[in-house]
């Protein structure tokens, strides 16, 4: 199905699939296939920031006026003017479905694993990964193709997109299977850190419920309960205050990877093994002369004036998260001066020293404790308003950040608490691919992006008007390569 969607030769049978039947004979070989599913997340993450942070009010293109093809791709995603031919959109789509195909392949071989506990674990891991990819696909595109097994090319040519509710039913069913039947261990052994455990599945299911349902629905309430179970678990330390959390700068420290703050992350390893992080070079400022990082730098995902102002308004210079997430200058060792003008601003969170370009060590957090603490505070507020309980989880994140905490007098009503927790989510989770999905979940993506586009200084440099986006532009277009295969596939509205 991946070959079909990427417009490859429809009649070619992949040699790897022919060989797999001879290769997959025992639990060890299935384990290798499971690890391959995790490895495929690297291709997904390569452009996920562009589908999320770049489209929000957190990240933007670094400069105006360039006519290069890459700049045009970035510009489309940055300003909501995406076309179905956008190569980055197509590549991200294909990467998601490639991961799903790997998962489906693992599921087809699970019977060779004779140890029931191990078989359950492998099934739980790959169902978690498939759920994660479908959750992103349905939020970014709406109706998408449900593929749960190998599909002959003649069938794939005629497939149609499944409804949003059908996609969510698949996601929820798989995650509920993991959680209700405890397919995954409560905590992975130290040698397997980075593989999904039961907390990761519970946290993802809570996020799915919180997105698909609203206050008053039983599953929305269950999302809050799942969050609380994760927060009270031994593996995350059952935090009660900011002092119980990992220091913010240490959460992302390459010398402190997979600390108790991290519930699930996409892992990278430097050392020229082909699994290093590319984001240091992708996000470092253009032409920095190796003063920020060795090798080519692209200046992608540049922090906006808007997000910097949000940090300054919240912490008045005291918010510890600003300097961890964003650099606004760098030191030029040749001139012995600080570069504070031009392209000197960059997303700092994933920029660490490398010896080879695109070969960094930084993991990318997908779900972490603060995310779930703030989600719990949000959900319980929407269900029953502010309380000492949900205020505790909001304040522990504020305490760690070094910003002022709240009292129930400060946040007396549902609306006041909602505003505070939404702002904290933005500042806490900046550049972790959460902001765009939060805006969609809250139903304020269009309004927020338009306010940002009309106030960001960069856009005054354009020789044309940057137009407001409309609601239909919050969905990505189905790649033209997919529609070329089957012209009967419905394109998203507006494209």
Short mmCIF file of C-alpha atoms in Angstrom, two decimals, residues 30-428:
data_model
loop_
_atom_site.label_atom_id
_atom_site.label_comp_id
_atom_site.label_asym_id
_atom_site.label_seq_id
_atom_site.Cartn_x
_atom_site.Cartn_y
_atom_site.Cartn_z
CA UNK A 30 10.15 -10.43 15.22
CA UNK A 31 11.93 -8.24 17.74
CA UNK A 32 14.16 -6.95 14.93
CA UNK A 33 11.07 -6.08 12.92
CA UNK A 34 9.62 -4.23 15.92
CA UNK A 35 12.83 -2.23 16.23
CA UNK A 36 12.50 -1.42 12.55
CA UNK A 37 9.12 0.17 13.28
CA UNK A 38 10.73 2.48 15.83
CA UNK A 39 13.51 3.27 13.39
CA UNK A 40 11.00 4.32 10.73
CA UNK A 41 9.83 7.12 13.05
CA UNK A 42 12.99 9.00 12.03
CA UNK A 43 11.53 9.54 8.56
CA UNK A 44 8.25 10.67 10.09
CA UNK A 45 9.87 13.16 12.44
CA UNK A 46 12.07 14.65 9.71
CA UNK A 47 9.17 16.81 8.53
CA UNK A 48 6.65 16.58 11.36
CA UNK A 49 7.81 19.94 12.76
CA UNK A 50 6.86 21.47 9.39
CA UNK A 51 3.35 19.98 9.52
CA UNK A 52 2.84 21.30 13.06
CA UNK A 53 5.10 23.94 14.64
CA UNK A 54 5.76 25.76 11.36
CA UNK A 55 2.03 26.10 10.72
CA UNK A 56 1.42 27.52 14.20
CA UNK A 57 2.39 30.81 15.83
CA UNK A 58 5.56 29.25 17.31
CA UNK A 59 7.77 28.70 14.25
CA UNK A 60 8.28 30.49 10.95
CA UNK A 61 10.57 30.63 7.94
CA UNK A 62 13.82 32.43 8.70
CA UNK A 63 13.76 35.05 5.94
CA UNK A 64 11.70 36.62 3.18
CA UNK A 65 12.56 37.20 -0.45
CA UNK A 66 14.28 33.94 -1.47
CA UNK A 67 13.00 32.26 -4.63
CA UNK A 68 14.52 28.83 -3.98
CA UNK A 69 12.28 25.79 -4.26
CA UNK A 70 12.89 24.83 -0.62
CA UNK A 71 11.96 28.31 0.55
CA UNK A 72 8.70 28.03 -1.37
CA UNK A 73 7.89 24.74 0.35
CA UNK A 74 8.57 26.28 3.75
CA UNK A 75 6.61 29.40 2.83
CA UNK A 76 3.54 27.38 1.86
CA UNK A 77 3.47 25.57 5.19
CA UNK A 78 4.30 28.71 7.12
CA UNK A 79 1.54 30.79 5.58
CA UNK A 80 -1.16 28.19 4.90
CA UNK A 81 -0.82 28.38 1.10
CA UNK A 82 -0.02 24.67 0.69
CA UNK A 83 -0.63 22.98 -2.67
CA UNK A 84 -1.21 19.24 -3.30
CA UNK A 85 2.17 19.05 -5.07
CA UNK A 86 4.10 20.10 -1.93
CA UNK A 87 6.99 17.63 -1.67
CA UNK A 88 7.32 17.86 2.09
CA UNK A 89 3.64 17.03 2.60
CA UNK A 90 3.96 14.04 0.30
CA UNK A 91 7.13 12.82 2.01
CA UNK A 92 5.56 13.08 5.46
CA UNK A 93 2.43 11.24 4.26
CA UNK A 94 4.55 8.43 2.78
CA UNK A 95 6.65 8.17 5.95
CA UNK A 96 3.55 7.75 8.13
CA UNK A 97 2.18 5.01 5.88
CA UNK A 98 5.59 3.34 5.67
CA UNK A 99 5.58 3.03 9.47
CA UNK A 100 2.03 1.68 9.38
CA UNK A 101 3.09 -0.89 6.76
CA UNK A 102 5.96 -2.04 8.97
CA UNK A 103 3.56 -2.41 11.89
CA UNK A 104 1.14 -4.46 9.82
CA UNK A 105 4.03 -6.67 8.74
CA UNK A 106 4.98 -7.35 12.38
CA UNK A 107 1.39 -8.23 13.26
CA UNK A 108 1.31 -10.80 10.46
CA UNK A 109 4.27 -12.64 12.05
CA UNK A 110 3.31 -12.52 15.74
CA UNK A 111 2.24 -16.16 15.74
CA UNK A 112 5.86 -17.29 15.57
CA UNK A 113 6.43 -15.82 19.07
CA UNK A 114 5.63 -18.67 21.46
CA UNK A 115 6.11 -16.73 24.71
CA UNK A 116 2.70 -15.14 25.37
CA UNK A 117 4.06 -12.25 27.45
CA UNK A 118 6.61 -11.38 24.79
CA UNK A 119 4.04 -11.74 22.00
CA UNK A 120 1.71 -9.39 23.85
CA UNK A 121 4.51 -6.87 24.30
CA UNK A 122 5.41 -6.85 20.61
CA UNK A 123 1.77 -6.52 19.65
CA UNK A 124 1.27 -3.70 22.13
CA UNK A 125 4.34 -1.84 20.92
CA UNK A 126 3.39 -1.89 17.25
CA UNK A 127 -0.27 -1.11 17.91
CA UNK A 128 0.92 1.91 19.91
CA UNK A 129 3.07 3.07 17.00
CA UNK A 130 0.28 2.56 14.45
CA UNK A 131 -2.12 4.46 16.70
CA UNK A 132 0.36 7.33 17.01
CA UNK A 133 0.69 7.62 13.24
CA UNK A 134 -3.05 7.40 12.59
CA UNK A 135 -3.69 9.97 15.32
CA UNK A 136 -1.40 12.41 13.52
CA UNK A 137 -2.83 11.54 10.10
CA UNK A 138 -6.46 12.06 11.11
CA UNK A 139 -5.70 15.37 12.81
CA UNK A 140 -3.71 16.69 9.88
CA UNK A 141 -5.81 15.37 6.98
CA UNK A 142 -9.21 14.36 8.38
CA UNK A 143 -10.46 11.25 6.53
CA UNK A 144 -7.54 8.99 5.55
CA UNK A 145 -6.97 5.43 4.35
CA UNK A 146 -7.24 2.68 6.94
CA UNK A 147 -4.71 -0.04 6.20
CA UNK A 148 -4.36 -2.87 8.73
CA UNK A 149 -2.85 -5.59 6.54
CA UNK A 150 -1.04 -6.06 3.26
CA UNK A 151 -3.27 -4.89 0.42
CA UNK A 152 -2.95 -6.12 -3.19
CA UNK A 153 -2.24 -3.32 -5.64
CA UNK A 154 -5.48 -3.91 -7.57
CA UNK A 155 -7.43 -3.38 -4.33
CA UNK A 156 -5.35 -0.40 -3.26
CA UNK A 157 -6.05 1.39 -6.56
CA UNK A 158 -9.74 1.57 -5.66
CA UNK A 159 -9.51 2.31 -1.95
CA UNK A 160 -11.35 5.31 -0.57
CA UNK A 161 -10.68 7.36 2.53
CA UNK A 162 -12.34 6.24 5.74
CA UNK A 163 -14.30 8.73 7.83
CA UNK A 164 -12.80 10.55 10.78
CA UNK A 165 -14.96 8.52 13.17
CA UNK A 166 -13.82 5.26 11.58
CA UNK A 167 -10.17 6.25 11.96
CA UNK A 168 -10.70 7.20 15.60
CA UNK A 169 -12.51 3.89 16.17
CA UNK A 170 -9.40 2.06 14.94
CA UNK A 171 -7.07 4.15 17.11
CA UNK A 172 -9.19 3.85 20.22
CA UNK A 173 -9.79 0.14 19.74
CA UNK A 174 -6.07 -0.60 19.45
CA UNK A 175 -5.09 1.56 22.43
CA UNK A 176 -7.95 0.25 24.56
CA UNK A 177 -6.77 -3.27 23.75
CA UNK A 178 -3.28 -2.39 25.00
CA UNK A 179 -4.50 -0.65 28.16
CA UNK A 180 -7.38 -2.91 29.14
CA UNK A 181 -5.42 -6.12 28.56
CA UNK A 182 -2.10 -4.73 29.78
CA UNK A 183 -0.23 -5.89 26.70
CA UNK A 184 2.73 -3.71 27.64
CA UNK A 185 4.85 -3.73 30.81
CA UNK A 186 4.39 -0.92 33.31
CA UNK A 187 7.99 0.09 32.70
CA UNK A 188 10.55 -1.12 30.19
CA UNK A 189 13.87 -2.56 31.40
CA UNK A 190 16.77 -0.13 31.31
CA UNK A 191 18.16 -1.76 28.18
CA UNK A 192 14.87 -1.15 26.36
CA UNK A 193 14.24 2.47 27.35
CA UNK A 194 12.58 4.26 24.47
CA UNK A 195 10.23 1.42 23.66
CA UNK A 196 6.58 2.15 24.44
CA UNK A 197 5.31 0.99 27.83
CA UNK A 198 1.87 0.96 29.44
CA UNK A 199 2.16 4.58 30.57
CA UNK A 200 2.83 5.66 26.99
CA UNK A 201 -0.28 3.84 25.79
CA UNK A 202 -2.43 5.33 28.58
CA UNK A 203 -1.11 8.81 27.88
CA UNK A 204 -1.72 8.52 24.14
CA UNK A 205 -5.23 7.16 24.70
CA UNK A 206 -5.95 10.11 27.01
CA UNK A 207 -4.82 12.52 24.29
CA UNK A 208 -6.96 10.72 21.72
CA UNK A 209 -10.05 10.87 23.94
CA UNK A 210 -9.40 14.53 24.77
CA UNK A 211 -9.26 15.34 21.05
CA UNK A 212 -12.19 13.25 19.84
CA UNK A 213 -14.67 13.93 22.65
CA UNK A 214 -15.91 16.88 24.70
CA UNK A 215 -16.78 17.52 28.34
CA UNK A 216 -19.87 15.56 29.27
CA UNK A 217 -18.82 12.45 27.37
CA UNK A 218 -17.73 9.44 29.41
CA UNK A 219 -14.57 8.98 27.36
CA UNK A 220 -13.57 12.59 27.99
CA UNK A 221 -13.83 11.86 31.70
CA UNK A 222 -11.85 8.66 31.22
CA UNK A 223 -9.10 10.72 29.58
CA UNK A 224 -8.70 12.62 32.85
CA UNK A 225 -8.58 9.37 34.83
CA UNK A 226 -5.91 7.96 32.50
CA UNK A 227 -3.83 11.09 32.96
CA UNK A 228 -4.07 10.73 36.73
CA UNK A 229 -3.02 7.06 36.55
CA UNK A 230 0.07 8.02 34.56
CA UNK A 231 0.96 10.89 36.89
CA UNK A 232 0.58 8.74 40.01
CA UNK A 233 2.62 5.86 38.61
CA UNK A 234 5.94 4.91 40.13
CA UNK A 235 7.84 5.28 36.86
CA UNK A 236 7.18 9.03 36.61
CA UNK A 237 7.63 9.59 40.34
CA UNK A 238 4.09 10.70 41.29
CA UNK A 239 5.11 14.42 41.37
CA UNK A 240 3.34 16.71 43.82
CA UNK A 241 5.21 19.96 43.17
CA UNK A 242 7.71 21.53 40.82
CA UNK A 243 10.61 20.27 42.92
CA UNK A 244 9.55 16.70 42.15
CA UNK A 245 10.00 17.25 38.42
CA UNK A 246 13.22 17.00 36.44
CA UNK A 247 14.77 20.47 36.04
CA UNK A 248 13.60 21.90 32.72
CA UNK A 249 17.06 22.18 31.16
CA UNK A 250 17.86 18.62 32.23
CA UNK A 251 14.77 17.22 30.50
CA UNK A 252 16.44 17.72 27.11
CA UNK A 253 20.06 17.26 28.17
CA UNK A 254 21.77 14.65 25.96
CA UNK A 255 23.55 13.43 29.08
CA UNK A 256 20.23 12.75 30.81
CA UNK A 257 18.21 10.99 28.12
CA UNK A 258 15.07 9.01 28.95
CA UNK A 259 14.78 10.65 32.37
CA UNK A 260 11.55 10.22 34.34
CA UNK A 261 9.98 13.23 32.59
CA UNK A 262 9.98 11.37 29.27
CA UNK A 263 6.99 9.10 28.72
CA UNK A 264 7.74 8.45 25.05
CA UNK A 265 10.37 9.87 22.72
CA UNK A 266 11.79 9.21 19.29
CA UNK A 267 15.37 8.25 20.04
CA UNK A 268 18.51 9.21 18.11
CA UNK A 269 22.12 8.10 18.43
CA UNK A 270 25.15 9.96 17.10
CA UNK A 271 28.30 8.21 15.97
CA UNK A 272 27.87 7.87 12.19
CA UNK A 273 25.53 4.90 12.55
CA UNK A 274 22.85 6.47 10.35
CA UNK A 275 20.50 7.09 13.26
CA UNK A 276 21.66 10.52 14.43
CA UNK A 277 19.39 13.53 14.83
CA UNK A 278 19.36 15.97 11.88
CA UNK A 279 17.60 18.76 13.74
CA UNK A 280 20.65 20.57 15.08
CA UNK A 281 21.73 21.34 11.52
CA UNK A 282 18.19 21.86 10.29
CA UNK A 283 17.36 24.43 12.97
CA UNK A 284 20.69 26.24 13.48
CA UNK A 285 20.92 29.69 11.80
CA UNK A 286 22.07 29.88 8.20
CA UNK A 287 25.72 30.82 7.61
CA UNK A 288 26.65 30.64 11.29
CA UNK A 289 30.23 29.70 10.40
CA UNK A 290 30.29 26.65 12.67
CA UNK A 291 29.80 28.97 15.64
CA UNK A 292 26.51 27.23 16.46
CA UNK A 293 27.04 23.82 14.87
CA UNK A 294 29.40 22.15 12.42
CA UNK A 295 28.18 21.71 8.85
CA UNK A 296 25.35 23.06 6.75
CA UNK A 297 22.58 24.84 8.63
CA UNK A 298 19.12 25.55 7.27
CA UNK A 299 17.51 27.95 9.75
CA UNK A 300 14.23 26.02 9.72
CA UNK A 301 11.59 26.39 12.43
CA UNK A 302 12.79 29.86 13.42
CA UNK A 303 11.11 31.03 16.66
CA UNK A 304 8.60 33.81 16.07
CA UNK A 305 8.45 37.23 17.68
CA UNK A 306 5.08 36.05 18.95
CA UNK A 307 6.40 33.13 21.02
CA UNK A 308 9.27 35.18 22.44
CA UNK A 309 6.83 37.88 23.52
CA UNK A 310 4.67 35.20 25.17
CA UNK A 311 7.61 34.03 27.28
CA UNK A 312 8.53 37.57 28.25
CA UNK A 313 4.97 38.44 29.21
CA UNK A 314 4.67 35.32 31.35
CA UNK A 315 8.01 35.44 33.12
CA UNK A 316 9.27 39.01 32.75
CA UNK A 317 12.73 37.60 32.05
CA UNK A 318 12.45 34.86 34.68
CA UNK A 319 10.95 32.02 32.62
CA UNK A 320 13.65 29.32 32.54
CA UNK A 321 12.09 27.74 29.48
CA UNK A 322 12.90 30.62 27.15
CA UNK A 323 16.67 30.12 27.15
CA UNK A 324 16.34 26.34 26.87
CA UNK A 325 14.02 26.52 23.88
CA UNK A 326 15.21 29.61 22.03
CA UNK A 327 18.54 31.31 21.33
CA UNK A 328 18.33 34.94 20.24
CA UNK A 329 22.05 35.39 19.54
CA UNK A 330 25.27 33.42 19.14
CA UNK A 331 28.95 34.12 19.70
CA UNK A 332 31.25 34.50 16.68
CA UNK A 333 34.61 33.08 17.76
CA UNK A 334 36.41 34.70 14.82
CA UNK A 335 35.31 38.26 15.54
CA UNK A 336 34.90 37.64 19.28
CA UNK A 337 31.51 39.34 19.16
CA UNK A 338 27.92 38.35 19.74
CA UNK A 339 25.78 38.14 16.62
CA UNK A 340 22.50 39.79 17.52
CA UNK A 341 21.22 40.94 14.13
CA UNK A 342 20.04 39.12 11.03
CA UNK A 343 19.62 35.36 11.10
CA UNK A 344 20.83 34.77 14.63
CA UNK A 345 17.67 33.42 16.26
CA UNK A 346 17.06 29.69 16.34
CA UNK A 347 15.23 26.82 18.04
CA UNK A 348 17.84 25.75 20.59
CA UNK A 349 16.12 22.73 22.10
CA UNK A 350 17.66 20.19 19.71
CA UNK A 351 20.92 21.96 18.85
CA UNK A 352 23.91 20.23 20.44
CA UNK A 353 27.52 19.85 19.26
CA UNK A 354 28.13 17.31 16.49
CA UNK A 355 31.25 15.93 14.86
CA UNK A 356 29.37 15.09 11.66
CA UNK A 357 26.51 17.16 10.30
CA UNK A 358 23.00 15.73 10.69
CA UNK A 359 24.33 13.28 13.28
CA UNK A 360 23.14 14.67 16.61
CA UNK A 361 22.30 12.89 19.84
CA UNK A 362 19.12 14.73 20.91
CA UNK A 363 16.00 12.62 21.35
CA UNK A 364 12.67 14.17 20.36
CA UNK A 365 10.06 14.02 23.17
CA UNK A 366 6.63 12.94 21.97
CA UNK A 367 4.83 12.61 25.32
CA UNK A 368 6.18 13.77 28.66
CA UNK A 369 5.02 14.30 32.22
CA UNK A 370 4.32 18.04 31.95
CA UNK A 371 2.18 17.43 28.87
CA UNK A 372 0.00 14.97 30.80
CA UNK A 373 -0.05 17.11 33.97
CA UNK A 374 -1.33 20.10 32.00
CA UNK A 375 -3.76 17.94 30.06
CA UNK A 376 -5.16 16.59 33.33
CA UNK A 377 -5.55 20.14 34.65
CA UNK A 378 -7.29 21.15 31.44
CA UNK A 379 -9.68 18.21 31.30
CA UNK A 380 -10.76 18.36 34.93
CA UNK A 381 -11.33 22.10 34.64
CA UNK A 382 -13.55 21.57 31.59
CA UNK A 383 -15.48 18.88 33.46
CA UNK A 384 -15.99 20.57 36.83
CA UNK A 385 -14.05 23.85 36.95
CA UNK A 386 -11.00 24.90 38.97
CA UNK A 387 -10.08 22.90 42.06
CA UNK A 388 -7.16 22.43 44.41
CA UNK A 389 -6.38 19.18 42.58
CA UNK A 390 -6.06 20.51 39.04
CA UNK A 391 -4.43 23.71 40.29
CA UNK A 392 -1.67 21.57 41.83
CA UNK A 393 -0.70 20.14 38.44
CA UNK A 394 -0.82 23.52 36.72
CA UNK A 395 1.31 25.09 39.44
CA UNK A 396 3.97 22.37 39.52
CA UNK A 397 4.77 23.15 35.88
CA UNK A 398 4.87 26.87 36.68
CA UNK A 399 7.13 26.28 39.70
CA UNK A 400 9.67 24.38 37.66
CA UNK A 401 9.67 27.11 35.02
CA UNK A 402 10.40 29.77 37.63
CA UNK A 403 7.27 31.78 36.88
CA UNK A 404 4.52 32.87 39.24
CA UNK A 405 2.02 30.28 40.40
CA UNK A 406 -1.74 30.72 40.70
CA UNK A 407 -4.33 30.60 43.44
CA UNK A 408 -8.00 29.75 43.09
CA UNK A 409 -8.64 33.44 43.66
CA UNK A 410 -6.54 34.22 40.58
CA UNK A 411 -8.45 31.65 38.52
CA UNK A 412 -11.98 31.63 39.97
CA UNK A 413 -13.84 30.35 36.92
CA UNK A 414 -13.57 27.80 34.14
CA UNK A 415 -12.65 30.42 31.53
CA UNK A 416 -9.83 31.95 33.63
CA UNK A 417 -8.33 28.53 34.36
CA UNK A 418 -8.67 27.50 30.72
CA UNK A 419 -6.78 30.56 29.56
CA UNK A 420 -3.96 29.95 32.04
CA UNK A 421 -3.49 26.27 31.25
CA UNK A 422 -3.57 26.89 27.50
CA UNK A 423 -0.87 29.52 27.80
CA UNK A 424 1.23 27.22 29.96
CA UNK A 425 0.96 24.40 27.44
CA UNK A 426 2.30 26.66 24.74
CA UNK A 427 5.30 27.82 26.75
CA UNK A 428 6.07 24.43 28.27
#
